[in-house]
Coordinates of C-alpha atoms in Angstrom, one line a residue:
D35 CA 3.9 -27.1 -21.0
L36 CA 1.9 -23.8 -21.4
P37 CA 2.0 -22.6 -25.0
G38 CA 0.3 -19.2 -25.3
H39 CA 1.1 -18.3 -21.7
T40 CA 3.7 -16.1 -20.0
V41 CA 5.4 -16.4 -16.6
V42 CA 5.8 -13.1 -14.8
P43 CA 7.4 -12.3 -11.4
G44 CA 4.9 -12.0 -8.6
L45 CA 3.6 -8.4 -8.3
V46 CA 4.9 -6.3 -5.4
M47 CA 2.4 -3.7 -4.7
L48 CA 2.8 -0.8 -2.3
H49 CA -0.4 1.0 -1.7
E50 CA -3.0 -1.5 -0.7
H51 CA -5.7 -1.8 1.9
L52 CA -7.7 -4.5 3.6
F53 CA -10.8 -2.3 3.6
Y54 CA -13.4 -0.9 1.2
P55 CA -15.5 2.3 1.3
T56 CA -19.2 2.0 2.0
G57 CA -22.1 4.5 2.3
R58 CA -20.6 7.0 0.0
R59 CA -23.9 8.2 -1.5
Q60 CA -24.2 10.4 1.6
P61 CA -22.0 13.5 1.3
G62 CA -19.3 13.7 3.9
L63 CA -19.9 10.3 5.2
F64 CA -16.8 8.2 5.5
S65 CA -17.4 4.6 6.3
Y66 CA -15.3 1.5 5.6
V67 CA -15.6 -2.2 6.0
S68 CA -12.7 -4.7 6.5
Q69 CA -12.1 -7.0 3.6
N70 CA -10.0 -9.6 5.4
F71 CA -11.7 -12.5 3.5
S72 CA -12.2 -11.2 0.0
F73 CA -9.2 -8.9 -0.6
P74 CA -6.3 -11.3 0.2
K75 CA -7.7 -13.8 -2.1
L76 CA -8.2 -11.3 -5.0
Y77 CA -4.8 -9.8 -4.6
L78 CA -3.3 -13.3 -4.9
A79 CA -5.5 -14.3 -7.7
F80 CA -4.2 -11.5 -9.9
G81 CA -0.5 -12.2 -9.1
V82 CA 0.1 -9.9 -6.1
T83 CA 2.3 -12.1 -4.0
T84 CA 3.7 -9.3 -1.8
L85 CA 2.1 -6.1 -0.7
R86 CA 2.4 -3.3 1.7
T87 CA -0.7 -1.9 3.2
A88 CA -0.7 1.9 3.2
G89 CA -2.8 2.5 6.3
T90 CA -5.4 0.6 8.2
I91 CA -8.8 1.3 9.7
A92 CA -8.8 -1.9 11.7
P93 CA -5.3 -2.6 12.8
Y94 CA -5.9 -5.8 14.6
V95 CA -7.9 -7.2 11.6
D96 CA -4.8 -6.6 9.5
L97 CA -2.5 -8.1 12.0
N98 CA -4.7 -11.3 12.4
A99 CA -5.2 -11.5 8.6
K100 CA -1.4 -11.4 8.1
H101 CA -1.0 -14.0 10.8
A102 CA -3.6 -16.4 9.2
I103 CA -1.8 -16.1 5.9
D104 CA 1.7 -16.5 7.4
Q105 CA 0.5 -19.7 9.2
G106 CA -1.0 -21.2 6.0
Q107 CA -4.6 -21.0 7.3
E108 CA -5.7 -18.5 4.5
A109 CA -4.6 -17.8 0.9
G110 CA -3.0 -14.4 0.4
P111 CA 0.2 -12.4 -0.3
L112 CA 3.0 -11.8 2.0
I113 CA 1.9 -8.6 3.8
Y114 CA 4.0 -5.7 5.1
L115 CA 1.8 -3.8 7.6
T116 CA 1.5 0.0 7.9
S117 CA 0.0 1.7 10.9
P118 CA -3.4 3.5 11.3
F119 CA -3.4 6.8 9.5
L120 CA -1.7 9.4 11.7
D121 CA -3.4 12.8 11.2
R122 CA -4.6 16.0 12.8
P123 CA -8.4 16.4 12.9
G124 CA -9.7 17.5 9.6
Y125 CA -11.7 14.6 8.0
P126 CA -14.6 13.2 9.9
I127 CA -13.2 9.7 9.7
P128 CA -13.7 7.8 13.0
H129 CA -11.1 5.1 12.1
F130 CA -8.1 7.5 12.1
K131 CA -5.6 8.1 14.9
H132 CA -6.1 11.8 15.4
I133 CA -3.1 13.4 17.0
D134 CA -2.9 16.8 18.7
S135 CA 0.9 17.2 19.1
P136 CA 4.2 15.8 18.0
E137 CA 4.5 13.9 21.3
A138 CA 1.2 12.3 20.6
A139 CA 2.5 11.2 17.2
R140 CA 5.6 9.7 18.8
R141 CA 3.4 7.8 21.4
A142 CA 1.3 6.4 18.5
V143 CA 4.5 5.3 16.6
R144 CA 5.9 3.6 19.7
Y145 CA 2.5 1.8 20.3
W146 CA 2.0 0.4 16.8
A147 CA 5.6 -0.6 16.4
A148 CA 5.2 -2.7 19.6
E149 CA 2.1 -4.2 18.1
G150 CA 4.0 -5.4 14.9
F151 CA 3.7 -2.6 12.3
T152 CA 6.9 -1.7 10.4
W153 CA 5.7 1.2 8.2
F154 CA 3.9 4.4 9.4
K155 CA 1.4 6.5 7.4
A156 CA 1.2 10.2 7.9
Y157 CA -1.9 11.9 6.4
T158 CA -3.4 15.1 5.1
F159 CA -3.4 17.5 8.0
V160 CA -0.2 16.8 9.8
T161 CA 2.2 19.6 10.4
R162 CA 5.9 19.7 9.6
E163 CA 6.6 19.3 13.3
D164 CA 4.2 16.3 13.6
L165 CA 5.8 14.6 10.5
G166 CA 9.3 15.3 11.8
A167 CA 8.4 13.6 15.0
I168 CA 6.9 10.6 13.3
I169 CA 9.9 10.2 11.1
D170 CA 12.3 10.6 13.9
E171 CA 10.6 8.1 16.2
A172 CA 10.0 5.5 13.4
H173 CA 13.7 5.7 12.4
R174 CA 14.8 5.4 16.0
L175 CA 12.9 2.1 16.1
G176 CA 14.3 0.9 12.8
H177 CA 11.1 1.5 10.8
R178 CA 10.0 3.6 7.9
V179 CA 7.5 6.3 7.0
T180 CA 5.4 7.2 4.0
A181 CA 2.6 9.8 3.6
H182 CA -0.4 11.1 1.8
L183 CA 0.1 14.8 2.3
C184 CA -1.5 18.2 1.9
S185 CA -0.5 20.6 4.8
V186 CA 3.1 19.6 4.2
T187 CA 4.5 19.7 0.7
H188 CA 6.6 16.9 -0.9
S189 CA 9.8 18.9 -0.7
E190 CA 9.2 19.7 2.9
A191 CA 8.7 16.0 3.6
A192 CA 11.8 15.2 1.8
A193 CA 13.8 17.7 3.8
L194 CA 12.5 15.9 7.0
G195 CA 13.9 12.6 5.8
I196 CA 10.7 10.7 4.8
D197 CA 11.2 7.3 3.3
G198 CA 8.5 7.4 0.6
L199 CA 5.6 9.4 -0.8
E200 CA 2.1 8.3 -2.0
H201 CA -0.1 9.3 -5.0
G202 CA 2.3 11.3 -7.1
L203 CA 1.5 14.9 -8.2
L204 CA -2.0 15.0 -6.9
T205 CA -1.1 15.2 -3.3
N206 CA 1.7 17.8 -3.7
T207 CA 0.7 21.2 -2.7
E208 CA 3.9 23.1 -3.3
F209 CA 2.6 24.5 -6.6
V210 CA -0.8 25.8 -5.3
P211 CA -0.7 29.6 -5.3
E212 CA -0.3 31.2 -1.9
K213 CA 0.0 27.9 -0.1
K214 CA 0.3 28.7 3.7
P215 CA 2.8 26.6 5.8
D216 CA 1.3 23.7 7.7
L217 CA -2.2 24.3 6.2
C218 CA -3.9 22.2 3.5
P219 CA -5.4 24.5 0.8
G220 CA -8.0 21.9 0.0
E221 CA -7.9 19.0 -2.4
N222 CA -9.9 20.8 -5.1
R223 CA -7.3 23.6 -5.3
V224 CA -4.6 21.0 -5.7
Y225 CA -6.5 19.4 -8.6
E226 CA -7.3 22.8 -10.2
T227 CA -3.6 23.7 -10.0
A228 CA -2.6 20.4 -11.6
A229 CA -5.1 20.8 -14.4
T230 CA -3.1 23.7 -15.8
L231 CA 0.4 23.0 -14.4
D232 CA 3.3 23.3 -16.8
L233 CA 5.6 20.4 -16.1
S234 CA 8.5 22.2 -17.8
K235 CA 8.6 25.0 -15.3
P236 CA 11.9 25.2 -13.2
A237 CA 9.9 24.9 -9.9
V238 CA 8.3 21.6 -11.1
L239 CA 11.6 20.2 -12.4
N240 CA 13.4 21.2 -9.3
G241 CA 10.8 19.5 -7.2
I242 CA 11.3 16.3 -9.2
H243 CA 15.1 16.5 -9.0
N244 CA 15.0 17.2 -5.2
L245 CA 13.1 13.9 -4.7
V246 CA 15.5 12.0 -7.0
R247 CA 18.5 13.5 -5.4
R248 CA 17.3 12.4 -2.0
G249 CA 16.4 8.9 -3.2
I250 CA 12.8 9.2 -2.1
P251 CA 10.5 6.8 -4.0
M252 CA 7.0 7.6 -5.1
T253 CA 4.0 5.2 -5.2
S254 CA 1.8 5.6 -8.2
T255 CA -1.9 5.0 -7.5
L256 CA -3.5 5.8 -10.8
P257 CA -6.7 3.6 -10.5
I258 CA -8.0 5.6 -7.6
W259 CA -7.6 8.9 -9.5
E260 CA -9.2 7.4 -12.6
T261 CA -12.4 6.8 -10.7
M262 CA -12.7 10.6 -10.3
V263 CA -12.5 11.3 -14.0
P264 CA -16.0 11.8 -15.5
G265 CA -16.9 9.2 -18.0
R266 CA -14.4 6.5 -17.0
M267 CA -15.7 3.1 -16.0
V268 CA -14.2 0.2 -14.0
P269 CA -13.8 -3.3 -15.7
S270 CA -16.9 -5.5 -15.7
G271 CA -15.2 -8.0 -13.3
V272 CA -15.2 -5.4 -10.6
L273 CA -18.9 -4.9 -10.8
E274 CA -19.3 -8.7 -10.6
A275 CA -17.1 -8.9 -7.5
L276 CA -18.9 -6.1 -5.6
S277 CA -21.8 -6.9 -3.4
P278 CA -25.1 -5.8 -5.1
E279 CA -25.7 -2.8 -2.8
L280 CA -22.2 -1.4 -3.2
R281 CA -22.4 -2.0 -7.0
D282 CA -25.4 0.2 -7.0
D283 CA -23.6 2.9 -4.9
Y284 CA -20.7 3.0 -7.2
L285 CA -22.9 3.2 -10.4
F286 CA -24.9 6.0 -8.8
I287 CA -21.9 8.2 -8.0
Q288 CA -20.2 7.4 -11.3
Q289 CA -23.2 8.6 -13.2
H290 CA -23.3 11.7 -11.0
L291 CA -19.7 12.4 -11.9
A292 CA -20.4 11.9 -15.6
R293 CA -22.9 14.8 -15.4
D294 CA -20.3 17.2 -14.0
T295 CA -19.5 19.1 -17.2
G296 CA -17.4 21.6 -15.3
S297 CA -14.9 19.2 -13.8
R298 CA -11.3 19.8 -14.6
F299 CA -10.2 16.5 -13.1
A300 CA -9.6 14.9 -16.6
D301 CA -7.0 17.6 -17.2
A302 CA -5.5 17.0 -13.8
F303 CA -5.3 13.3 -14.4
R304 CA -3.5 13.8 -17.7
T305 CA -0.9 16.0 -15.9
A306 CA -0.5 13.4 -13.2
L307 CA 0.3 10.8 -15.8
A308 CA 2.8 13.0 -17.5
W309 CA 4.4 13.9 -14.0
E310 CA 5.0 10.2 -13.2
R311 CA 6.7 9.7 -16.6
A312 CA 8.9 12.8 -15.9
F313 CA 9.8 11.6 -12.5
V314 CA 11.1 8.2 -13.8
R315 CA 12.9 9.8 -16.7
A316 CA 14.7 12.0 -14.2
G317 CA 15.9 8.9 -12.4
G318 CA 13.2 8.6 -9.8
T319 CA 12.1 5.2 -8.4
L320 CA 8.4 4.6 -9.0
G321 CA 6.4 1.9 -7.2
A322 CA 2.8 1.0 -7.8
G323 CA -0.5 0.3 -5.9
S324 CA -4.2 0.3 -6.5
D325 CA -5.5 2.2 -3.3
P326 CA -9.0 0.6 -3.1
T327 CA -10.6 3.7 -1.4
G328 CA -12.3 6.8 -2.7
Y329 CA -16.0 6.3 -3.4
G330 CA -15.5 2.7 -4.6
G331 CA -14.9 1.0 -7.9
T332 CA -11.3 0.2 -7.2
I333 CA -10.8 -3.3 -5.6
A334 CA -8.0 -5.7 -4.9
G335 CA -6.5 -7.5 -7.8
Y336 CA -8.5 -5.9 -10.6
G337 CA -7.2 -2.5 -9.4
N338 CA -3.6 -3.8 -9.6
V339 CA -4.0 -4.9 -13.2
R340 CA -5.6 -1.5 -14.0
Q341 CA -2.6 0.2 -12.4
L342 CA -0.3 -1.4 -14.9
E343 CA -2.6 -0.6 -17.8
L344 CA -2.6 3.1 -16.7
L345 CA 1.2 3.2 -16.5
V346 CA 1.2 2.2 -20.1
E347 CA -1.4 4.9 -20.9
A348 CA 1.0 7.3 -19.2
G349 CA 3.6 6.4 -21.7
F350 CA 5.6 3.6 -20.2
T351 CA 6.2 0.4 -22.1
P352 CA 4.6 -2.8 -20.8
I353 CA 8.0 -4.0 -19.7
E354 CA 8.6 -0.8 -17.9
A355 CA 5.2 -1.0 -16.2
L356 CA 5.8 -4.6 -15.1
T357 CA 9.2 -3.5 -13.7
I358 CA 7.5 -0.8 -11.7
G359 CA 5.0 -3.3 -10.3
T360 CA 7.6 -6.0 -9.5
R361 CA 11.3 -5.2 -9.2
N362 CA 10.8 -1.6 -8.1
G363 CA 8.3 -2.5 -5.4
A364 CA 10.8 -5.1 -4.0
R365 CA 13.5 -2.5 -4.0
I366 CA 11.5 0.0 -2.1
L367 CA 10.6 -2.6 0.5
G368 CA 14.2 -3.6 0.7
I369 CA 13.5 -7.2 -0.3
D370 CA 14.8 -7.3 -3.9
S371 CA 17.3 -10.0 -3.0
Q372 CA 14.3 -12.2 -2.4
V373 CA 11.6 -11.2 -4.8
G374 CA 10.8 -8.9 -7.7
T375 CA 12.5 -10.8 -10.5
L376 CA 12.6 -14.5 -11.6
E377 CA 16.1 -15.6 -10.7
V378 CA 17.6 -18.8 -9.2
G379 CA 17.8 -18.5 -5.5
K380 CA 14.9 -16.1 -5.1
R381 CA 11.6 -17.0 -3.6
A382 CA 9.3 -18.9 -6.0
D383 CA 6.8 -16.1 -6.5
A384 CA 5.4 -16.0 -10.0
V385 CA 2.1 -15.6 -12.0
V386 CA 1.2 -17.5 -15.1
V387 CA -1.1 -15.5 -17.5
R388 CA -2.7 -16.3 -20.8
G389 CA -1.2 -14.1 -23.5
N390 CA 2.0 -12.0 -23.4
P391 CA 1.8 -8.9 -21.2
A392 CA 5.1 -7.7 -22.6
D393 CA 3.1 -7.0 -25.8
R394 CA -0.3 -6.3 -24.3
I395 CA -0.3 -5.3 -20.7
G396 CA -4.0 -6.1 -20.3
D397 CA -3.1 -9.8 -20.5
M398 CA -2.1 -9.4 -16.7
G399 CA -5.9 -9.6 -16.3
N400 CA -5.8 -13.2 -17.5
P401 CA -4.2 -15.0 -14.6
V402 CA -4.3 -18.8 -14.5
L403 CA -1.8 -19.9 -11.8
V404 CA -0.1 -17.9 -9.1
F405 CA 2.9 -19.3 -7.2
R406 CA 3.5 -17.8 -3.8
D407 CA 6.6 -19.2 -2.2
G408 CA 6.4 -22.2 -4.4
I409 CA 2.8 -23.1 -3.7
A410 CA 0.4 -22.9 -6.7
Y411 CA -3.0 -21.3 -6.4
D412 CA -5.8 -21.5 -9.0
S413 CA -6.8 -17.9 -9.9
A414 CA -10.3 -18.8 -11.1
K415 CA -11.2 -20.6 -7.9
L416 CA -10.0 -17.6 -5.8
I417 CA -12.0 -15.2 -7.9
A418 CA -15.0 -17.3 -7.8
A419 CA -14.8 -17.6 -4.0
T420 CA -15.2 -13.9 -3.6
R421 CA -17.8 -13.0 -6.3
G422 CA -20.5 -10.7 -5.0
L423 CA -18.8 -10.4 -1.6
V424 CA -16.5 -7.4 -1.9
G425 CA -17.8 -4.7 0.4
R426 CA -19.2 -7.2 2.8
F427 CA -16.2 -9.3 4.0

């Protein structure tokens, strides 16, 4: 008997990670720490009962974390694992699997498939030939591919038969003037283009309809983009969860961004919100994720609630936002006969929240109990167990 509460299907989130960025005060330094203790608990505490990682920097940490959860040794969601990032050299990120040929990409797919990964993640600097090889090899093995792109456009990836795309408009380079084949024009040029992009242009509409016609889903990751908008702050709970030194790092960079009066990213972010709404209105399937990367400030659980709030800011109703974060995620993973809605015969994955998120989506930030496969977890205890530890473990 829970008056004043609501039961919602367990969230199915598609762009998650079991790591967090550190050391980002130093320009050009990319460093990450595995969060195999704190993140699974926070995901579960806020109602994420199923997730897909969207790339890993420590593949055996992810494999072992999944195993511990599956064996009931640790609390956490059901995890679908995505491979290490497959990319050409470009970012100075030592955790990536840098490939130098399509055959190297095929070898990487075969290796990680044999280790237990079922999704594969192509990244910024891959060529069309690389991506085609990744897709072909993954499909030959019965697996699927998603991507965060730049050198290859979304339409080019669609033509190659990709199974999904990440991040929406802000990783699609096909509208950047004088974009050269197989070359990334630079993220800033993509953002500058998006800031003034007219979504009613035939080229933009054709790009959307191309994805819809081919049935290629998109994963929305609005919280990570929001951290790049000057003046926007994360919820207070995030700051409490972060370790003190990483809390200071986040605040330092956030204050630096707030002083950037020449930034056009707020305009790019508004266009990205509108693009996602247009994609769904055109018949596209949109999933959701938090993507806890960037320079920090987006973390497991809290970021997933914020994703739903930002979908409402984009113009979706609360029920539409919840559908994107539950049923749509299950459909994209191909498990909608098991989870994604509350129905007799499906797995008992549900979250009990104070309030009614169908009226106020922010009430998803008030979890009380989370049922994963029929087992109840106390959200408050899970959150308390991780306070001040995010960024360390």
